[in-house]
PDB file of C-alpha atoms in Angstrom:
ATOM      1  CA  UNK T 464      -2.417  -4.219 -70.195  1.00  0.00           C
ATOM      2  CA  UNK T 465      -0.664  -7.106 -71.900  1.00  0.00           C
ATOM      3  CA  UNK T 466       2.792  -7.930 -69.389  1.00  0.00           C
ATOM      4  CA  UNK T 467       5.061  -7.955 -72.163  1.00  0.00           C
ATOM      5  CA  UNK T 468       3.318  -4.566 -73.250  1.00  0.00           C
ATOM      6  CA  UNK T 469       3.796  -2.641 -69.622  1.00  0.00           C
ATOM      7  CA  UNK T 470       7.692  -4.187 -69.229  1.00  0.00           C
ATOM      8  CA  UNK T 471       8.892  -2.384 -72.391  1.00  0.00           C
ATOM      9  CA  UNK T 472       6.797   1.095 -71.059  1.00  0.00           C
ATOM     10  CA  UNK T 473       8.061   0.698 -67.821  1.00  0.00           C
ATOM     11  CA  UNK T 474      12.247  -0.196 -69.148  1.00  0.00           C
ATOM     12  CA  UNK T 475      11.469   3.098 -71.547  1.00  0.00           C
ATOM     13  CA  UNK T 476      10.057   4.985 -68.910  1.00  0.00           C
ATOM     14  CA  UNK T 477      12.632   4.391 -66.443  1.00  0.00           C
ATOM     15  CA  UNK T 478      15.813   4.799 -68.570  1.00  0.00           C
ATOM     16  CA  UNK T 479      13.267   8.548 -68.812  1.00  0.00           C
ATOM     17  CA  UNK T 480      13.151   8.995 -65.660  1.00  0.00           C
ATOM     18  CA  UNK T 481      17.339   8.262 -64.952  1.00  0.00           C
ATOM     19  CA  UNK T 482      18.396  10.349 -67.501  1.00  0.00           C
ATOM     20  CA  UNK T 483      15.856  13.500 -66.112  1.00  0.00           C
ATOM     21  CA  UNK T 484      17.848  13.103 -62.765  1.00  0.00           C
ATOM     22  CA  UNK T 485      21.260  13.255 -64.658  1.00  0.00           C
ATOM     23  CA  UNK T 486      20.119  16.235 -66.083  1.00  0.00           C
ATOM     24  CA  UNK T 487      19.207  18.054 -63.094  1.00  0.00           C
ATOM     25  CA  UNK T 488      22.105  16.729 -61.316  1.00  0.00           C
ATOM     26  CA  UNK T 489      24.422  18.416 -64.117  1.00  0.00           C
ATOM     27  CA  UNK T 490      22.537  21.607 -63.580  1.00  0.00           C
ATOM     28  CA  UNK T 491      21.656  21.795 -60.110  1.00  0.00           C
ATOM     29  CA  UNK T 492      24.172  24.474 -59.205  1.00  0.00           C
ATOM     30  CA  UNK T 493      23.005  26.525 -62.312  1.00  0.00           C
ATOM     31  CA  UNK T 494      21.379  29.633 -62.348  1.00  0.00           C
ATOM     32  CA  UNK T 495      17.291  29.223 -62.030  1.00  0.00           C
ATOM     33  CA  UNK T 496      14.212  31.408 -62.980  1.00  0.00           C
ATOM     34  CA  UNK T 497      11.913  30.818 -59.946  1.00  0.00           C
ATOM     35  CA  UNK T 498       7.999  31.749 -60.693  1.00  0.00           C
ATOM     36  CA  UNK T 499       5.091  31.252 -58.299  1.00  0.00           C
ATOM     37  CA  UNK T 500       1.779  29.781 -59.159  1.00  0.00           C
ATOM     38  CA  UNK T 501      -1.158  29.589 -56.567  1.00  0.00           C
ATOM     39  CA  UNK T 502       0.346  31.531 -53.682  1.00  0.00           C
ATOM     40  CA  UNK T 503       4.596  33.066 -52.764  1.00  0.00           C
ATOM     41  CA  UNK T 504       4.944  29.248 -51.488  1.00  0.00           C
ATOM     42  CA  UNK T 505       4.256  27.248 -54.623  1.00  0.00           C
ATOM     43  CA  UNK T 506       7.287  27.679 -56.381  1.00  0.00           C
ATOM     44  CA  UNK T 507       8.007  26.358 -60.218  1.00  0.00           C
ATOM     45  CA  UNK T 508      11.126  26.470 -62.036  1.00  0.00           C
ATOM     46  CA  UNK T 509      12.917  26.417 -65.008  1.00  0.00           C
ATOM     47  CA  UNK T 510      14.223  22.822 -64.021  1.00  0.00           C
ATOM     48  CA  UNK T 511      10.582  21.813 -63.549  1.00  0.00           C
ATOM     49  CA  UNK T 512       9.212  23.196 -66.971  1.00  0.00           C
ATOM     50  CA  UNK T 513      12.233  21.773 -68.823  1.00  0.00           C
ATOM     51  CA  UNK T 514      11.972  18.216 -66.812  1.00  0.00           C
ATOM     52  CA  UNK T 515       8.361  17.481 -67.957  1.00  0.00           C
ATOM     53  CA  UNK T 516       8.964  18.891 -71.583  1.00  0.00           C
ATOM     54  CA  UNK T 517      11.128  16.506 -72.101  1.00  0.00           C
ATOM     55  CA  UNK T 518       8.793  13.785 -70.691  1.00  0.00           C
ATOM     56  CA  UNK T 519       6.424  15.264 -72.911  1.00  0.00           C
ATOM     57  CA  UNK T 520       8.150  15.281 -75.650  1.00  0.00           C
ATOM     58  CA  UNK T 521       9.481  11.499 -75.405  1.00  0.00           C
ATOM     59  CA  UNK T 522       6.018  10.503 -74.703  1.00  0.00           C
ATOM     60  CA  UNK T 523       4.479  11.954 -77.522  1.00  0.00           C
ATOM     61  CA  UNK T 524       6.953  10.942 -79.673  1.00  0.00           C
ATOM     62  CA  UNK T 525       7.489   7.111 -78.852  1.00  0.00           C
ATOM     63  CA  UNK T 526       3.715   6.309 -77.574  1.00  0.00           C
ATOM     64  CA  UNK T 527       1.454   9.015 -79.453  1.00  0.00           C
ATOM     65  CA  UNK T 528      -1.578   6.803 -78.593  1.00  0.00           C
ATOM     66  CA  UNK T 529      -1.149   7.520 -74.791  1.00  0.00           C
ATOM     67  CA  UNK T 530      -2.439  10.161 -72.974  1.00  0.00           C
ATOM     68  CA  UNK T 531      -0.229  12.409 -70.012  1.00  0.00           C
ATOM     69  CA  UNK T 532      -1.594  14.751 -66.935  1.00  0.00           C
ATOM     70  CA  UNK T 533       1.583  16.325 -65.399  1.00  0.00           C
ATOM     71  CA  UNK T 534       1.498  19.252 -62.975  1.00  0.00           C
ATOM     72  CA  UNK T 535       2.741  22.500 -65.238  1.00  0.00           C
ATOM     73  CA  UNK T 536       0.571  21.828 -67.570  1.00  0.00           C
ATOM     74  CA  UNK T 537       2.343  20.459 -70.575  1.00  0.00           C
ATOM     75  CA  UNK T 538       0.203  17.410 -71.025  1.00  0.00           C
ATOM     76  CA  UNK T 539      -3.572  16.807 -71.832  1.00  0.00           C
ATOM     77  CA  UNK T 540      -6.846  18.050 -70.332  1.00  0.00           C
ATOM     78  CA  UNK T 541      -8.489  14.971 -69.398  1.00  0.00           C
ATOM     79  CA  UNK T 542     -12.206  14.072 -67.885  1.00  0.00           C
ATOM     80  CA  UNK T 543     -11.249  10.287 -67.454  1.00  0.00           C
ATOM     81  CA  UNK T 544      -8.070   7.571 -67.184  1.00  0.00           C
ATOM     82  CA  UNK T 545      -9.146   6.010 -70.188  1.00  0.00           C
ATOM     83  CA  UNK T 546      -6.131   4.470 -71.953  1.00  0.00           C
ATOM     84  CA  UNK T 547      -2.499   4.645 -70.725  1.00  0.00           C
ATOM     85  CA  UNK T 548      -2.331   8.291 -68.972  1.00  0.00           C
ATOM     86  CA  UNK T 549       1.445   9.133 -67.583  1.00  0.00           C
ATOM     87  CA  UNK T 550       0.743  11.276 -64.653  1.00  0.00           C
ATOM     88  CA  UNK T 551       4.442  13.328 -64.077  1.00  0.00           C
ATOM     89  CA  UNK T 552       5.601  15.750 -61.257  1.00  0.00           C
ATOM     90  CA  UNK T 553       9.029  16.626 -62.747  1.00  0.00           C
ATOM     91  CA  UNK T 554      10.173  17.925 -59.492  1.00  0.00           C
ATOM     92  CA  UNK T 555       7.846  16.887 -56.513  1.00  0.00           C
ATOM     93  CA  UNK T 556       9.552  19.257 -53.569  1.00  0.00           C
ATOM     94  CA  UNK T 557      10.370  22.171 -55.037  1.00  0.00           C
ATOM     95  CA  UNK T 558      10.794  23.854 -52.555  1.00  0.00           C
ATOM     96  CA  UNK T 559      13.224  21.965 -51.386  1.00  0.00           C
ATOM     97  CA  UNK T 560      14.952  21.584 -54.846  1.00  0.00           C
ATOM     98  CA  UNK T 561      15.057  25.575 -54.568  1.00  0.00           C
ATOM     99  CA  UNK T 562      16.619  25.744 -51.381  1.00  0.00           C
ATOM    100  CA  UNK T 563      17.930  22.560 -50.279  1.00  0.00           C
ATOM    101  CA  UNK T 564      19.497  21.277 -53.606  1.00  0.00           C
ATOM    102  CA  UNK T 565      18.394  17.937 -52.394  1.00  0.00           C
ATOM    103  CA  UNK T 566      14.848  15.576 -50.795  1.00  0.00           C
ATOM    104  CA  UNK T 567      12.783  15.803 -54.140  1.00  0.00           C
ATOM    105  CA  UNK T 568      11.799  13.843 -56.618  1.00  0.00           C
ATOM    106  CA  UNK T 569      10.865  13.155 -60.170  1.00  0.00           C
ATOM    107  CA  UNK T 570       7.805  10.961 -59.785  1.00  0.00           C
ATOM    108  CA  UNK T 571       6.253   9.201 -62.852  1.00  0.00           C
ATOM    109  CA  UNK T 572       2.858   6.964 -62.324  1.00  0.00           C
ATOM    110  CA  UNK T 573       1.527   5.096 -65.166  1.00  0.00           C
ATOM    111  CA  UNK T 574      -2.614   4.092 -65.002  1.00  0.00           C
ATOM    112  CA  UNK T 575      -4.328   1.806 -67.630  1.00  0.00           C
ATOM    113  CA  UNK T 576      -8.183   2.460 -67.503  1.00  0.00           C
ATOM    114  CA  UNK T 577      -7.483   3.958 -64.500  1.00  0.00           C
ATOM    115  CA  UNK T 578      -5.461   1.509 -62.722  1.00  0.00           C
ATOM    116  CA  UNK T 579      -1.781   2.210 -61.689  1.00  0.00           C
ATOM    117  CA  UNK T 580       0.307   0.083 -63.224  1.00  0.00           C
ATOM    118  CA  UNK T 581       3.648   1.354 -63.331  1.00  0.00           C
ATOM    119  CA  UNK T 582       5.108   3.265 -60.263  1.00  0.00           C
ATOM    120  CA  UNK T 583       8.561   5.409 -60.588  1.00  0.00           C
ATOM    121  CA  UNK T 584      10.014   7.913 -57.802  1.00  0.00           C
ATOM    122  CA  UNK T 585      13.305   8.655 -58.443  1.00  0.00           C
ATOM    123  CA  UNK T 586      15.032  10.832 -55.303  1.00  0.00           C
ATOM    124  CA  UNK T 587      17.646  12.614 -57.698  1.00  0.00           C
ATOM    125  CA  UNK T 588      19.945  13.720 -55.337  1.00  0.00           C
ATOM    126  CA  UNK T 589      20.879  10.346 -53.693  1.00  0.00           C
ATOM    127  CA  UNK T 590      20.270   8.546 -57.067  1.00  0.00           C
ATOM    128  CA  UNK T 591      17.644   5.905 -55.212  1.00  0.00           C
ATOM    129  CA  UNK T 592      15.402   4.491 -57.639  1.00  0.00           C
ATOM    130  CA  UNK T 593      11.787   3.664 -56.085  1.00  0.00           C
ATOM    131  CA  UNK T 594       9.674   1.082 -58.784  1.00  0.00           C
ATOM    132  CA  UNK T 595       7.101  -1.005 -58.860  1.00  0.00           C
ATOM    133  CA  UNK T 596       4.436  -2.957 -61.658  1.00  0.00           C
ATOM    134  CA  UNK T 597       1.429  -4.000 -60.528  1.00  0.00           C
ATOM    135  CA  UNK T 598       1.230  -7.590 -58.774  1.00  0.00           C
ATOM    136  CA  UNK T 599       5.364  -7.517 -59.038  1.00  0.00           C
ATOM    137  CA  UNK T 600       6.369  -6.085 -56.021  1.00  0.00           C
ATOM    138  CA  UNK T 601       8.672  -3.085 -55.355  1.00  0.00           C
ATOM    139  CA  UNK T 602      11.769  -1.922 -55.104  1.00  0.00           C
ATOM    140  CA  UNK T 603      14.711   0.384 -54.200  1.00  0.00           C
ATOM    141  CA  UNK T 604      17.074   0.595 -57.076  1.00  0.00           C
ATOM    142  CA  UNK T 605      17.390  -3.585 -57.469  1.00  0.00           C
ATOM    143  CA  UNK T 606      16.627  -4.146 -53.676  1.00  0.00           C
ATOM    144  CA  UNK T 607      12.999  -5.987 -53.478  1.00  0.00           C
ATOM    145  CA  UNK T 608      11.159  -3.890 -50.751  1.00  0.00           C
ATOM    146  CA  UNK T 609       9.510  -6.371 -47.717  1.00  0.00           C
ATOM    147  CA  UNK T 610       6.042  -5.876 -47.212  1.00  0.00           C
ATOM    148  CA  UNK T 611       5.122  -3.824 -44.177  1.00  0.00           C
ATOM    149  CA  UNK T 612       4.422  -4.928 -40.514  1.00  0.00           C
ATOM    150  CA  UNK T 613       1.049  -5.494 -40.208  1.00  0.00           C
ATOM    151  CA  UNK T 614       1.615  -5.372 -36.386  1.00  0.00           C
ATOM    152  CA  UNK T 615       2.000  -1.729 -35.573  1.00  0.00           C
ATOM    153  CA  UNK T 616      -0.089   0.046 -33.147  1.00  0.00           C
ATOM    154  CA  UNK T 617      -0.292   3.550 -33.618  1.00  0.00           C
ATOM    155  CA  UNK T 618       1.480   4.671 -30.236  1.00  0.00           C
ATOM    156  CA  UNK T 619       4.446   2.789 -31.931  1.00  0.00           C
ATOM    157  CA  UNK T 620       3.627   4.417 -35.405  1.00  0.00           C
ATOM    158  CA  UNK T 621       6.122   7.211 -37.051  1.00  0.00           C
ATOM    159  CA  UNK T 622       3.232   9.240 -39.056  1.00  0.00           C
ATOM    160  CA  UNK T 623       4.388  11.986 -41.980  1.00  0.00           C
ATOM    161  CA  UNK T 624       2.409  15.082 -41.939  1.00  0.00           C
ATOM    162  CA  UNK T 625       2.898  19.005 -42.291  1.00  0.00           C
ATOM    163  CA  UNK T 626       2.658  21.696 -39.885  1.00  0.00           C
ATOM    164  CA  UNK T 627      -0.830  22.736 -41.331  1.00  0.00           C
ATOM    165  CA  UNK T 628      -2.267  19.708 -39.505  1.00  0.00           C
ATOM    166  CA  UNK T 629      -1.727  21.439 -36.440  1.00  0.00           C
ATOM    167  CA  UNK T 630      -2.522  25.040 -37.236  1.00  0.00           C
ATOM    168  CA  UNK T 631      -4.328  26.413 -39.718  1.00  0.00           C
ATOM    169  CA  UNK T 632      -6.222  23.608 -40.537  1.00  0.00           C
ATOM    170  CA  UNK T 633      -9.986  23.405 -41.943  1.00  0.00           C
ATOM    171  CA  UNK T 634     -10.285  19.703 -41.559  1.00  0.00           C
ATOM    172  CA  UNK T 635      -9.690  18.814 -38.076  1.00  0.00           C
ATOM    173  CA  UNK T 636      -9.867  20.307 -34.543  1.00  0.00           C
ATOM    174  CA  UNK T 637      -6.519  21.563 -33.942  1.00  0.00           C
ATOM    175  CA  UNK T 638      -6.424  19.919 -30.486  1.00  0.00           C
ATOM    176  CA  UNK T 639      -7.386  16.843 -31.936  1.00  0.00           C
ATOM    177  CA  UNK T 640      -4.211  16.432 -34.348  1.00  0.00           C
ATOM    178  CA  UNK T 641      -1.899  18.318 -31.377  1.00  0.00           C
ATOM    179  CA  UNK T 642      -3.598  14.966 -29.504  1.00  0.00           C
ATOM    180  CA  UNK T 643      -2.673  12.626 -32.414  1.00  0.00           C
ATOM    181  CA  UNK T 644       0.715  14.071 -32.530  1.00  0.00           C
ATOM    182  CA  UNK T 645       0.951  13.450 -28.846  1.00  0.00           C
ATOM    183  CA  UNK T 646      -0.252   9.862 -29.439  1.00  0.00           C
ATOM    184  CA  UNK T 647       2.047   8.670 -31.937  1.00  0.00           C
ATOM    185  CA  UNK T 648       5.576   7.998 -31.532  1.00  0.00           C
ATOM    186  CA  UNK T 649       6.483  10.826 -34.008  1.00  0.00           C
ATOM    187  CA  UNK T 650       5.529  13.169 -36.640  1.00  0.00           C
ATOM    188  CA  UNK T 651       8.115  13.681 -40.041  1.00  0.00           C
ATOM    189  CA  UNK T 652       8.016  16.195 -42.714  1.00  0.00           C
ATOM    190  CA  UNK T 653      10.142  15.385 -45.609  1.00  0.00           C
ATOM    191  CA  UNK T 654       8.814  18.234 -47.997  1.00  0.00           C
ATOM    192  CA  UNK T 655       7.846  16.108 -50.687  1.00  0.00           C
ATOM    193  CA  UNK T 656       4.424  13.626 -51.122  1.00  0.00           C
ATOM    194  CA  UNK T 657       6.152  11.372 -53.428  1.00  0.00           C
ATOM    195  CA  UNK T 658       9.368  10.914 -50.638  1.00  0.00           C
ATOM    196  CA  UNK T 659       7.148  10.392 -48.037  1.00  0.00           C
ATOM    197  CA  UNK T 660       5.217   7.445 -50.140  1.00  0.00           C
ATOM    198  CA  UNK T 661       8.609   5.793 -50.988  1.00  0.00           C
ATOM    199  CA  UNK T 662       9.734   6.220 -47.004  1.00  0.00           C
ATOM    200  CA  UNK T 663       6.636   4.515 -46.092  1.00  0.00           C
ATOM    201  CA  UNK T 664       6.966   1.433 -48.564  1.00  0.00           C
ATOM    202  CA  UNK T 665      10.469   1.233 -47.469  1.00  0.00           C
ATOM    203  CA  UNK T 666       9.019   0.613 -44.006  1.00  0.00           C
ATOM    204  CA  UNK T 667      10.988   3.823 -42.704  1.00  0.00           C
ATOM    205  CA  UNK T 668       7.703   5.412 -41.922  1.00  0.00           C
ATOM    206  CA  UNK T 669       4.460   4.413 -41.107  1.00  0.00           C
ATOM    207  CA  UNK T 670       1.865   6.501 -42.499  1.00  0.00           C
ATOM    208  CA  UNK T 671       1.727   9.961 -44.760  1.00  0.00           C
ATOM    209  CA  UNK T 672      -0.916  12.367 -43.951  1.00  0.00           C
ATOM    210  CA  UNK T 673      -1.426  15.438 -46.461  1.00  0.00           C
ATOM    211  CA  UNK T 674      -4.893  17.808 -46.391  1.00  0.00           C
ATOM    212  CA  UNK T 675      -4.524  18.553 -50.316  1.00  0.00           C
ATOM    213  CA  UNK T 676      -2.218  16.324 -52.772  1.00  0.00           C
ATOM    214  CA  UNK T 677      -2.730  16.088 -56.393  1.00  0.00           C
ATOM    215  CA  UNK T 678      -2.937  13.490 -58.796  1.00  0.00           C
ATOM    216  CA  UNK T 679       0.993  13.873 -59.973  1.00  0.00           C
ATOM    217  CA  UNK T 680       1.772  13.821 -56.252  1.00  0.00           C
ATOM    218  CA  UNK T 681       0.704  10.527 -55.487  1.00  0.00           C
ATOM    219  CA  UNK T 682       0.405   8.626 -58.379  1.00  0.00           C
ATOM    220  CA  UNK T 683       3.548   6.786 -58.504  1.00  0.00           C
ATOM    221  CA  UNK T 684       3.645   6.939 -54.842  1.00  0.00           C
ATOM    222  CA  UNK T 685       0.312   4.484 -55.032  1.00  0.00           C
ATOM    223  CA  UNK T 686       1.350   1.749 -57.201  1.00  0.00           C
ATOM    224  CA  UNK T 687       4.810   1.695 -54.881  1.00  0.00           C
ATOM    225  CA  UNK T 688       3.188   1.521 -51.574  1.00  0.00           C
ATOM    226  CA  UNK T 689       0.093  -0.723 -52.883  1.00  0.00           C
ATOM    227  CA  UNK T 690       2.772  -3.579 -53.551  1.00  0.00           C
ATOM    228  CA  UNK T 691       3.828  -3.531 -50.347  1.00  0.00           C
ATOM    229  CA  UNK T 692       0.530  -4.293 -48.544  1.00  0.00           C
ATOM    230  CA  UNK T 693       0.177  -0.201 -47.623  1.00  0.00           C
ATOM    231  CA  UNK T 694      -3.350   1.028 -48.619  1.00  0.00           C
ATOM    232  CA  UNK T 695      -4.325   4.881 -49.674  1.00  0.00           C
ATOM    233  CA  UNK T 696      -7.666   6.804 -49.387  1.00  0.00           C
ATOM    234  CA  UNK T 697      -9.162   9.996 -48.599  1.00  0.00           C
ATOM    235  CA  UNK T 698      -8.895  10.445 -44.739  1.00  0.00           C
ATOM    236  CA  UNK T 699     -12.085   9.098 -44.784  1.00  0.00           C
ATOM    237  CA  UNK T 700     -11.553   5.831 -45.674  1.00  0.00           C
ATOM    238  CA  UNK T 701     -12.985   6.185 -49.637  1.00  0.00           C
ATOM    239  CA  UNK T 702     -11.346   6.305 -52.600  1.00  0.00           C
ATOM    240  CA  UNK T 703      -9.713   8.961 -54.039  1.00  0.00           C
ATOM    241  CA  UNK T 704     -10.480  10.557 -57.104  1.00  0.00           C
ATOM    242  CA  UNK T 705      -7.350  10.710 -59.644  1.00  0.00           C
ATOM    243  CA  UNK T 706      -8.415  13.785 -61.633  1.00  0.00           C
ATOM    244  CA  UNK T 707      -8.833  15.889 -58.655  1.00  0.00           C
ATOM    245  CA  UNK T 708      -6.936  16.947 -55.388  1.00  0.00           C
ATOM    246  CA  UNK T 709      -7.773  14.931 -52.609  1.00  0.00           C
ATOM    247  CA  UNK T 710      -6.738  14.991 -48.943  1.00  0.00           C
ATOM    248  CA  UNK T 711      -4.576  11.955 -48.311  1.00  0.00           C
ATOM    249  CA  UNK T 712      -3.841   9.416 -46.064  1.00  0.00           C
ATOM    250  CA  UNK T 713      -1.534   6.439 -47.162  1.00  0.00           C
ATOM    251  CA  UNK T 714      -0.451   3.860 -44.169  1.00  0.00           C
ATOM    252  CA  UNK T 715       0.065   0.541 -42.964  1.00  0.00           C
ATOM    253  CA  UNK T 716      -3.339  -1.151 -43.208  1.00  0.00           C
ATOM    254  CA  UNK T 717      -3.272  -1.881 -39.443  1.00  0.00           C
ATOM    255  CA  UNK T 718      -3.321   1.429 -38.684  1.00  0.00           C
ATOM    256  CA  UNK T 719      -5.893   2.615 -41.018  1.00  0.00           C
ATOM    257  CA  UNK T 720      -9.211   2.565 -38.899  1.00  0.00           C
ATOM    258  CA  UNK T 721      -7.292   3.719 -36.065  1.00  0.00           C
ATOM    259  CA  UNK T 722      -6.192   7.293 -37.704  1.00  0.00           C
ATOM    260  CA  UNK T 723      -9.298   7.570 -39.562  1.00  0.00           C
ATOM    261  CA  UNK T 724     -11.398   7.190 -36.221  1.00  0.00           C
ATOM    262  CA  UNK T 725      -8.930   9.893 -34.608  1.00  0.00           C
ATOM    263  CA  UNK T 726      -9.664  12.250 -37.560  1.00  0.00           C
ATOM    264  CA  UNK T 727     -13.580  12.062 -37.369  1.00  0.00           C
ATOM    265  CA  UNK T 728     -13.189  12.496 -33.858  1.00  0.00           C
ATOM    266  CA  UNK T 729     -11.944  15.901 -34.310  1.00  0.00           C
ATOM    267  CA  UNK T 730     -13.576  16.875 -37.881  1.00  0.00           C
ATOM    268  CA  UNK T 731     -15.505  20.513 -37.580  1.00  0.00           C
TER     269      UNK T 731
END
């Protein structure tokens, strides 16, 4: 993608993305339908249908050329990143956006034959602005993020990751992730993927671990955390598919092999 090509996207896409949070902002205290997809847990709303119409709809109309996977199914059925494909989660957190009013995100990756490019997560409520473009660096609102420290060992390490690691889980050994848990300084759970992948490129955390994320959960969160010297896989080590859900771990490269090793060590 040509530079002076992906700066007018990303300017378009991000005076998108700012005027989505204004809008749910406005109408946070509104009234909401609330619907559940896969299970009582994974909530949808109105906000989130409405929120990635209208990305939809600007898409379509300014860039008809490009193609757009976004998580309630407004965009297109794709087999491949071909192109420019928007992946969109209008509101990653729901849950939270249900009950909270607050720690979720709009979160807007955009891939170019299947690399990210562009990387927006916008955390409405506090109006921070996560971005990034590929081999530019990234930022919070117009604050260049440093890269991370390379020099963390993992006792040291503050680690995202749900409760499902630790019970419930079909991945690991319980005891093993109670152990890692144990090992590491602490364990956060901020409710929403994209969050956690701007917390880590901010340096505030030092790893994300997730059993089942989706493309429009990470996508942004990728590009962001990529230009900040932070590396994401499958948790083991391999690269993750983008038209599929994969289970996730995103970190500081130092501490990579030594949560993947952990992980093995307890996989059933």
């Amino acid at each position: 993608m040509k530079a002076e090509v992906r700066e007018e996207i990303y300017l378009t896409a991000r005076k998108w993305v700012e005027e989505a949070g204004e809008h749910i902002r406005r109408k946070i205290n509104s009234p909401l339908v609330i619907d559940t997809k896969s299970n009582r847990n994974d909530l949808v709303t109105t906000m989130d249908r409405e929120t990635e119409s209208f990305f939809v709809t600007k898409i379509k109309e300014t860039y008809p050329e490009h193609s757009i996977i976004g998580e309630e199914g407004y965009g297109d059925k794709l087999d491949n990143l071909n192109g420019v494909v928007w992946i969109i989660d209008p509101i990653d957190g729901t849950m939270n956006f249900v009950h909270q009013k607050r720690n979720f995100a709009i979160s807007v990756g955009i891939y170019f034959d299947g690399v990210g490019e562009i990387g927006l997560i916008y955390d409405v409520m506090e109006d921070n602005l996560y971005h990034a473009k590929r081999n530019d660096g990234a930022f919070k609102n117009n604050e260049k993020l440093s890269p991370l420290n390379n020099n963390v060992v993992l006792e040291d390490a503050i680690i995202g990751m749900n409760h499902f690691w630790l019970c419930d889980n079909h991945f690991v050994e319980e005891k093993t992730m109670q152990q890692f848990v144990r090992t590491i300084r602490g364990a956060r759970t901020y409710g929403s993927a994209a969050l956690e992948f701007a917390f880590l490129a901010e340096g505030i955390m030092d790893g994300y671990l997730a059993m089942s994320l989706s493309p429009w959960d990470i996508a942004a969160g990728i590009v962001i955390v990529n230009e900040v010297g932070g590396v994401t896989t499958n948790i083991e080590g391999e690269n993750l598919d983008m038209l599929e859900k994969n289970p996730v771990l995103t970190c500081n490269l130092c501490l990579q092999e030594k949560i993947i090793e952990f992980i093995k060590e307890g996989r059933k």
